[in-house]
Short mmCIF file of C-alpha atoms in Angstrom, two decimals:
data_model
loop_
_atom_site.label_atom_id
_atom_site.label_comp_id
_atom_site.label_asym_id
_atom_site.label_seq_id
_atom_site.Cartn_x
_atom_site.Cartn_y
_atom_site.Cartn_z
CA MET A 9 123.78 62.39 -82.99
CA THR A 10 121.10 64.62 -84.01
CA VAL A 11 120.66 68.20 -82.78
CA PHE A 12 117.39 69.93 -83.31
CA LEU A 13 117.63 73.82 -84.35
CA THR A 14 114.72 76.17 -84.01
CA HIS A 15 114.65 79.40 -86.27
CA LEU A 16 112.11 82.18 -85.03
CA GLN A 17 110.95 84.53 -87.35
CA GLY A 18 108.45 86.75 -85.69
CA LYS A 19 106.62 85.81 -82.61
CA GLY A 20 104.53 82.50 -82.81
CA ASN A 21 106.20 81.42 -86.03
CA VAL A 22 108.64 78.43 -85.36
CA TYR A 23 110.45 76.62 -88.07
CA VAL A 24 112.30 73.33 -87.09
CA ALA A 25 115.46 72.03 -89.08
CA GLU A 26 117.20 68.91 -88.47
CA ARG A 27 120.82 69.02 -88.41
CA LYS A 28 123.32 65.95 -88.48
CA VAL A 29 126.23 66.67 -86.20
CA LEU A 30 128.72 63.96 -86.55
CA CYS A 31 130.50 62.50 -83.75
CA SER A 32 133.95 62.99 -85.41
CA LEU A 33 133.24 66.73 -85.88
CA CYS A 34 132.31 67.02 -82.03
CA LEU A 35 135.41 65.29 -81.20
CA CYS A 36 137.64 67.78 -83.37
CA LEU A 37 136.03 70.59 -81.36
CA VAL A 38 136.71 69.46 -77.68
CA VAL A 39 139.94 68.15 -76.64
CA PHE A 40 140.79 67.11 -72.89
CA ALA A 41 144.30 67.46 -71.62
CA LEU A 42 144.64 64.95 -68.38
CA VAL A 43 147.43 66.14 -66.24
CA SER A 44 148.71 63.49 -63.96
CA MET A 45 149.61 63.76 -60.17
CA GLY A 46 153.30 63.38 -61.00
CA GLY A 47 153.28 66.17 -63.49
CA GLY A 48 153.15 63.95 -66.83
CA SER A 49 150.33 64.28 -69.25
CA LYS A 50 148.31 62.30 -71.50
CA HIS A 51 145.54 62.91 -74.08
CA GLU A 52 142.11 61.50 -73.51
CA VAL A 53 138.99 62.34 -75.45
CA PRO A 54 135.83 62.99 -73.52
CA LYS A 55 132.49 61.83 -74.41
CA VAL A 56 130.30 64.62 -76.13
CA ASN A 57 126.96 63.77 -75.28
CA TRP A 58 125.42 66.50 -77.66
CA VAL A 59 125.94 70.23 -78.61
CA PHE A 60 122.93 72.41 -79.35
CA GLU A 61 123.76 75.51 -81.65
CA ALA A 62 121.29 78.30 -81.24
CA PRO A 63 119.73 79.85 -84.46
CA SER A 64 120.40 83.47 -85.19
CA SER A 65 118.30 85.91 -87.29
CA TYR A 66 121.18 88.24 -87.00
CA THR A 67 123.45 88.76 -89.84
CA LYS A 68 127.27 89.25 -88.92
CA GLU A 69 127.22 92.93 -89.66
CA GLU A 70 124.30 93.62 -87.28
CA PHE A 71 126.26 91.76 -84.46
CA LEU A 72 129.32 93.79 -85.30
CA SER A 73 127.23 97.08 -85.05
CA VAL A 74 126.30 96.18 -81.38
CA GLY A 75 129.72 95.36 -80.49
CA LEU A 76 129.74 91.73 -80.92
CA SER A 77 132.18 89.42 -82.84
CA GLY A 78 129.65 88.42 -85.41
CA ASP A 79 130.40 84.59 -85.04
CA GLY A 80 127.12 83.53 -83.41
CA ASN A 81 124.10 84.08 -80.98
CA PRO A 82 125.58 84.18 -77.49
CA ILE A 83 124.23 82.02 -74.79
CA GLN A 84 123.39 84.79 -72.36
CA SER A 85 122.00 83.26 -69.15
CA PRO A 86 123.22 80.58 -66.55
CA ILE A 87 122.04 77.22 -67.69
CA LYS A 88 119.34 75.73 -65.32
CA VAL A 89 118.33 71.94 -65.46
CA SER A 90 115.03 70.81 -64.23
CA GLU A 91 113.06 67.35 -64.55
CA GLY A 92 115.26 66.24 -67.68
CA MET A 93 115.34 69.57 -69.50
CA VAL A 94 117.73 72.25 -69.85
CA PHE A 95 116.98 75.88 -70.08
CA PHE A 96 118.96 78.87 -71.31
CA SER A 97 118.56 81.98 -73.36
CA THR A 98 120.30 83.76 -75.97
CA TYR A 99 121.52 87.36 -76.79
CA GLU A 100 118.79 87.71 -79.28
CA GLY A 101 115.98 87.41 -76.63
CA ALA A 102 114.85 83.67 -77.23
CA LEU A 103 114.39 81.19 -74.35
CA TYR A 104 115.00 77.64 -75.01
CA ALA A 105 114.00 74.12 -73.39
CA VAL A 106 116.08 71.27 -74.82
CA ASP A 107 116.21 67.52 -73.82
CA GLU A 108 118.80 66.70 -71.05
CA ASP A 109 119.72 63.38 -72.62
CA ASP A 110 120.15 64.15 -76.17
CA GLY A 111 119.89 68.02 -76.81
CA SER A 112 116.68 67.94 -78.81
CA LEU A 113 114.56 70.77 -78.85
CA ILE A 114 111.45 70.59 -76.56
CA TRP A 115 110.06 74.25 -77.20
CA SER A 116 111.58 77.71 -77.70
CA SER A 117 109.89 81.17 -77.20
CA ASP A 118 110.92 84.53 -78.91
CA ILE A 119 110.13 86.71 -76.26
CA PHE A 120 112.42 89.76 -76.40
CA ASP A 121 113.87 91.98 -79.44
CA GLU A 122 117.41 91.77 -77.61
CA THR A 123 119.32 90.36 -74.65
CA GLY A 124 117.33 87.73 -72.92
CA ARG A 125 119.49 87.85 -69.70
CA ASN A 126 118.60 85.93 -66.51
CA ILE A 127 116.15 82.86 -65.67
CA ALA A 128 114.98 81.20 -62.65
CA LEU A 129 112.52 78.29 -61.76
CA TYR A 130 109.93 77.88 -59.40
CA GLU A 131 107.54 74.60 -59.52
CA ASN A 132 106.14 74.23 -62.97
CA LEU A 133 107.30 78.03 -64.03
CA ILE A 134 110.32 79.43 -65.59
CA PHE A 135 110.97 83.32 -65.33
CA PHE A 136 112.86 85.20 -67.99
CA GLY A 137 114.18 88.88 -67.45
CA GLU A 138 114.96 91.25 -70.19
CA GLY A 139 118.66 92.25 -70.25
CA VAL A 140 120.38 95.33 -70.97
CA VAL A 141 120.68 96.47 -74.71
CA THR A 142 123.80 97.05 -76.24
CA ASP A 143 122.39 99.56 -78.91
CA ALA A 144 122.69 103.06 -77.66
CA SER A 145 119.78 104.18 -79.58
CA ARG A 146 117.35 101.74 -77.82
CA GLU A 147 115.91 101.85 -74.54
CA ALA A 148 116.95 99.12 -71.95
CA GLY A 149 114.34 97.07 -70.73
CA GLY A 150 112.77 95.72 -67.42
CA LYS A 151 110.34 93.02 -68.16
CA VAL A 152 109.94 89.81 -66.68
CA VAL A 153 107.82 87.00 -68.03
CA ALA A 154 106.64 83.80 -66.48
CA LEU A 155 106.24 80.69 -68.86
CA ASN A 156 105.14 77.17 -68.22
CA LYS A 157 108.32 75.23 -68.03
CA HIS A 158 106.81 72.28 -70.03
CA THR A 159 105.07 74.02 -72.82
CA GLY A 160 106.67 77.44 -73.04
CA GLU A 161 103.29 79.04 -72.87
CA GLU A 162 103.34 82.51 -71.12
CA VAL A 163 101.47 82.74 -67.92
CA TRP A 164 101.92 86.09 -66.92
CA SER A 165 104.20 89.21 -67.46
CA PHE A 166 105.59 92.34 -65.39
CA THR A 167 107.10 95.41 -66.64
CA ALA A 168 109.24 97.31 -64.00
CA ASP A 169 109.21 101.13 -63.66
CA ASP A 170 113.01 100.92 -63.82
CA LEU A 171 113.92 100.40 -67.54
CA SER A 172 117.60 99.45 -66.67
CA GLY A 173 117.58 95.81 -67.39
CA VAL A 174 117.11 92.82 -65.40
CA TRP A 175 120.51 92.04 -63.65
CA GLY A 176 119.60 89.51 -61.26
CA ILE A 177 116.56 87.07 -60.50
CA THR A 178 115.71 84.47 -57.91
CA THR A 179 112.68 82.81 -55.98
CA ARG A 180 112.34 82.67 -52.37
CA ALA A 181 109.20 82.28 -50.17
CA GLY A 182 106.67 82.01 -52.96
CA ASN A 183 107.97 85.02 -54.65
CA VAL A 184 110.28 85.66 -57.79
CA ILE A 185 112.56 88.46 -57.02
CA PHE A 186 114.56 90.27 -59.48
CA SER A 187 116.76 93.37 -59.55
CA THR A 188 117.24 96.23 -62.25
CA ARG A 189 120.22 98.45 -61.80
CA TYR A 190 118.47 100.94 -59.30
CA LYS A 191 115.70 98.65 -57.64
CA ILE A 192 114.74 95.15 -56.52
CA TYR A 193 111.04 93.95 -57.19
CA ALA A 194 109.37 90.97 -55.67
CA LEU A 195 106.31 89.49 -57.32
CA ASP A 196 103.84 86.56 -56.43
CA ALA A 197 105.49 83.70 -58.42
CA ALA A 198 102.24 82.29 -59.33
CA THR A 199 100.30 85.45 -60.42
CA GLY A 200 102.80 88.28 -61.02
CA ALA A 201 101.06 90.44 -58.65
CA ALA A 202 103.65 93.24 -57.05
CA GLN A 203 104.55 92.32 -53.34
CA TRP A 204 107.47 95.04 -52.46
CA GLN A 205 110.03 97.05 -53.84
CA PHE A 206 113.38 98.02 -52.59
CA SER A 207 115.86 100.68 -53.87
CA PRO A 208 119.52 100.47 -53.35
CA VAL A 209 122.02 103.21 -54.56
CA ASP A 210 123.26 101.31 -57.51
CA PHE A 211 123.36 97.70 -58.48
CA ARG A 212 125.16 95.47 -60.95
CA GLY A 213 125.51 92.12 -59.43
CA GLY A 214 123.56 89.11 -58.60
CA LEU A 215 121.16 88.11 -56.12
CA SER A 216 121.53 85.18 -53.66
CA SER A 217 118.81 83.57 -51.61
CA LYS A 218 118.54 81.13 -48.81
CA GLU A 219 115.97 80.44 -45.94
CA GLY A 220 113.73 83.23 -46.47
CA LEU A 221 116.46 85.77 -47.11
CA VAL A 222 117.72 87.60 -50.27
CA TYR A 223 121.32 88.90 -50.21
CA PHE A 224 122.81 91.52 -52.68
CA GLN A 225 125.86 93.87 -53.05
CA ASP A 226 125.46 97.21 -54.60
CA THR A 227 128.19 99.03 -56.64
CA SER A 228 129.73 100.76 -53.53
CA THR A 229 130.24 97.04 -52.16
CA ASP A 230 127.69 97.43 -49.39
CA ILE A 231 125.87 94.40 -48.49
CA TYR A 232 122.11 94.01 -47.95
CA ALA A 233 120.12 90.82 -46.28
CA LEU A 234 116.20 91.31 -47.01
CA ASP A 235 113.30 89.34 -45.91
CA ALA A 236 112.15 87.64 -49.06
CA GLU A 237 108.49 87.88 -48.15
CA SER A 238 108.34 91.54 -46.86
CA GLY A 239 111.36 93.20 -48.39
CA GLU A 240 112.44 94.60 -45.12
CA VAL A 241 116.13 95.00 -44.29
CA VAL A 242 117.29 92.06 -41.87
CA PHE A 243 121.01 93.17 -42.06
CA SER A 244 123.29 95.78 -43.86
CA TYR A 245 126.82 96.05 -43.97
CA GLU A 246 128.46 99.35 -45.09
CA SER A 247 131.90 99.16 -46.56
CA ASP A 248 134.54 101.16 -44.74
CA VAL A 249 136.11 102.07 -47.91
CA GLU A 250 134.81 103.78 -51.07
CA ALA A 251 134.87 100.95 -53.64
CA ASP A 252 136.50 101.83 -56.96
CA TYR A 253 135.44 98.53 -58.78
CA THR A 254 132.03 96.68 -58.89
CA PRO A 255 131.56 93.02 -57.74
CA ARG A 256 129.41 91.41 -60.11
CA GLY A 257 129.10 87.76 -58.70
CA ASP A 258 126.78 86.13 -56.03
CA ILE A 259 127.38 85.96 -52.53
CA ALA A 260 128.39 82.81 -50.83
CA LEU A 261 125.93 81.28 -48.24
CA HIS A 262 127.01 78.67 -45.61
CA GLU A 263 124.91 77.93 -42.80
CA ASP A 264 123.72 81.28 -41.14
CA ASN A 265 126.77 83.23 -42.61
CA PHE A 266 127.43 84.90 -45.65
CA ILE A 267 130.53 85.71 -47.61
CA PHE A 268 131.52 88.29 -49.81
CA THR A 269 134.43 90.52 -51.15
CA SER A 270 134.64 94.25 -50.61
CA GLY A 271 137.09 97.33 -50.49
CA ASP A 272 139.00 98.66 -53.24
CA GLN A 273 141.39 97.55 -56.04
CA LYS A 274 144.38 98.23 -54.01
CA GLU A 275 143.24 96.66 -50.77
CA PRO A 276 140.44 94.06 -51.58
CA VAL A 277 139.21 92.02 -48.70
CA LEU A 278 137.03 88.84 -48.30
CA TYR A 279 134.44 88.88 -45.55
CA SER A 280 132.56 86.32 -43.50
CA TYR A 281 129.49 87.86 -41.63
CA SER A 282 126.59 86.17 -39.72
CA VAL A 283 123.09 87.13 -40.46
CA GLY A 284 123.01 88.75 -36.97
CA GLY A 285 125.71 91.29 -38.10
CA ILE A 286 128.60 89.65 -36.27
CA LYS A 287 131.74 89.62 -38.47
CA ASN A 288 133.39 86.00 -38.46
CA TRP A 289 136.56 86.86 -39.99
CA GLN A 290 138.22 89.04 -42.75
CA ALA A 291 140.96 88.02 -45.25
CA PRO A 292 143.11 90.18 -47.57
CA LEU A 293 143.07 89.46 -51.32
CA ASP A 294 145.86 89.45 -53.89
CA GLY A 295 143.42 91.01 -56.27
CA ILE A 296 139.93 92.14 -57.03
CA SER A 297 137.13 89.45 -57.71
CA PHE A 298 134.68 89.60 -60.81
CA SER A 299 133.48 85.86 -60.20
CA SER A 300 131.05 84.73 -57.64
CA VAL A 301 132.13 83.44 -54.18
CA VAL A 302 131.27 79.81 -53.62
CA ALA A 303 131.56 77.69 -50.36
CA ASP A 304 131.07 74.25 -49.03
CA GLU A 305 131.42 72.75 -45.44
CA CYS A 306 135.19 73.11 -45.30
CA CYS A 307 136.35 75.88 -47.71
CA VAL A 308 135.63 79.17 -49.62
CA PHE A 309 136.58 79.40 -53.26
CA LEU A 310 137.22 82.57 -55.62
CA GLY A 311 139.07 83.57 -58.36
CA THR A 312 141.10 86.98 -58.33
CA GLU A 313 143.05 89.22 -60.88
CA ASN A 314 145.85 91.96 -60.44
CA GLY A 315 146.67 93.48 -63.73
CA ARG A 316 147.45 90.59 -66.04
CA GLU A 317 147.79 88.16 -63.20
CA SER A 318 145.14 85.83 -62.11
CA SER A 319 144.79 83.20 -59.42
CA PHE A 320 142.17 80.89 -57.81
CA HIS A 321 142.21 80.43 -54.02
CA SER A 322 140.85 78.25 -51.26
CA LEU A 323 140.28 79.66 -47.77
CA ASP A 324 139.15 77.79 -44.62
CA ILE A 325 135.58 78.53 -44.06
CA ASN A 326 136.02 79.07 -40.33
CA SER A 327 138.87 81.33 -40.12
CA GLY A 328 139.49 82.63 -43.55
CA GLU A 329 143.14 81.26 -43.62
CA LEU A 330 144.65 80.53 -46.95
CA VAL A 331 144.52 76.76 -47.68
CA TRP A 332 146.08 76.91 -51.37
CA SER A 333 146.26 79.16 -54.22
CA HIS A 334 146.43 78.14 -57.97
CA ASP A 335 147.91 80.25 -60.61
CA ASN A 336 145.49 80.67 -63.73
CA GLU A 337 146.00 80.86 -67.49
CA GLY A 338 143.02 83.36 -67.72
CA PHE A 339 140.57 85.35 -65.83
CA VAL A 340 137.90 83.78 -63.88
CA ARG A 341 134.65 85.72 -64.55
CA HIS A 342 131.92 83.17 -64.03
CA THR A 343 130.77 81.20 -60.98
CA PRO A 344 132.97 78.19 -60.11
CA LEU A 345 131.13 74.76 -59.56
CA ILE A 346 132.10 72.48 -56.64
CA HIS A 347 131.42 68.96 -57.69
CA GLY A 348 132.69 65.44 -56.61
CA GLY A 349 135.96 66.61 -54.98
CA LYS A 350 136.96 68.97 -57.62
CA ILE A 351 136.48 72.67 -58.47
CA TYR A 352 135.30 73.32 -62.09
CA LEU A 353 135.85 76.86 -63.59
CA SER A 354 136.28 78.59 -66.95
CA TYR A 355 138.77 81.13 -67.84
CA ALA A 356 138.04 84.18 -70.07
CA GLY A 357 138.45 82.52 -73.45
CA ASN A 358 137.96 78.86 -74.78
CA LYS A 359 139.43 76.86 -71.66
CA VAL A 360 137.53 74.79 -68.79
CA VAL A 361 139.61 73.47 -66.12
CA SER A 362 139.08 71.28 -63.10
CA ILE A 363 141.23 71.60 -59.75
CA ASN A 364 141.49 69.21 -57.07
CA LYS A 365 139.55 70.65 -54.06
CA LYS A 366 141.90 69.45 -51.45
CA ASN A 367 145.30 70.67 -52.86
CA GLY A 368 144.71 73.10 -55.75
CA GLN A 369 146.47 71.02 -58.36
CA LEU A 370 145.24 71.01 -62.11
CA ALA A 371 143.02 67.82 -62.67
CA ARG A 372 141.92 68.27 -66.39
CA SER A 373 141.87 71.22 -69.06
CA LEU A 374 139.30 71.63 -71.57
CA GLU A 375 139.71 73.67 -74.93
CA ILE A 376 136.66 74.11 -77.23
CA GLU A 377 136.21 76.26 -80.57
CA GLY A 378 134.78 79.45 -79.16
CA ASP A 379 134.69 81.25 -75.77
CA VAL A 380 132.91 79.83 -72.58
CA PHE A 381 130.20 82.45 -71.73
CA THR A 382 128.07 80.74 -69.02
CA PRO A 383 129.08 79.15 -65.47
CA ILE A 384 129.54 75.36 -65.69
CA VAL A 385 126.40 73.47 -64.29
CA PRO A 386 126.22 69.59 -63.41
CA SER A 387 123.59 67.54 -65.31
CA SER A 388 122.76 63.80 -65.11
CA ASN A 389 125.04 63.36 -68.15
CA GLY A 390 128.09 65.30 -66.66
CA PHE A 391 128.32 69.13 -67.28
CA LEU A 392 126.66 71.78 -69.35
CA PHE A 393 128.02 75.13 -70.52
CA GLY A 394 127.14 77.81 -73.09
CA THR A 395 129.55 79.63 -75.50
CA PHE A 396 129.91 83.12 -76.88
CA GLU A 397 129.44 81.81 -80.36
CA GLY A 398 125.81 80.29 -79.34
CA ALA A 399 126.32 76.63 -78.55
CA VAL A 400 125.64 74.74 -75.52
CA TYR A 401 127.90 71.63 -74.73
CA SER A 402 126.89 68.50 -72.75
CA ILE A 403 130.20 66.81 -71.81
CA LYS A 404 130.99 63.81 -69.49
CA GLU A 405 134.70 63.60 -68.25
CA PRO A 406 136.48 60.01 -69.06
#
């Protein structure tokens, strides 16, 4: 197995080194525990398709100076897959495209000095947003760059007037739409021309989009649905309590309904609303949720945490009634994945698990060397995820 690493020393200067990664090493890094339905267990070794390790120009001391562990260059963005290519960004502001089959480098671009955060795809373009810096002596950024997804060449760039970092980014109605902490911007995806702006009170979550609408939740847990073409408010929900925590995930979209958490830490609630503003149902939660809510044709899934206790839940999509709950071994902070009759999620730390979608029973548990730092996403080879230490794994279940 061969993994190609690129070390960037200044913009435009790319040095490629070939590194041999032995299969035996990969198998030492990753172990699956397969739990049987009868409660017994056996160990199986998964197929490790490849591991890509993002290079770093930082020293361990420089990482420590900005509050990181110093063990690597964290994979900062959710991983995107398109046309046989895997895209992701790192804390140091570099964007990578690698081959989906073998993890070999296709191109890389050293765009930002620090914290490349979010990416989105549209036709032949990939959009890359500047993140929130951790060094208090530096200003945060608000720049979005569009690149050709096949070559990595820059097509256009736009710098927002609100330099508080890019918190979320999506595409809809021919626009690329991104959020800073205090504003949401829409740009023409092809040219970067400004289309509209919207100013919520305060914002630190993700953007969801479907059928011409963009949804988001501000720090007060109020909800907005905007027309993606004009930026006009189609629907808004004002929370009936003063929130004392900030949901940071995406809103779940199902048919013409959207599902989200609100309330405060003492009485958090899960709501389902139609786009027309009609409340379908509400369900009390046993704890607050920092992960995205996800949904399919039957159920809504989300993780909650109450003090040191953490659970994962399935609720009926039509009524909000609890279907099952699963006690977690760690906090769920990333977007779960619904795939093939299972729910895949990571705990805060070095563990990934799959849960049976119908009954909530544990199917498999994966431990790695390092901390899972991105949502799990499907690929043609199995699954992909990135780590805090700067590695991207391509794994196939046994």
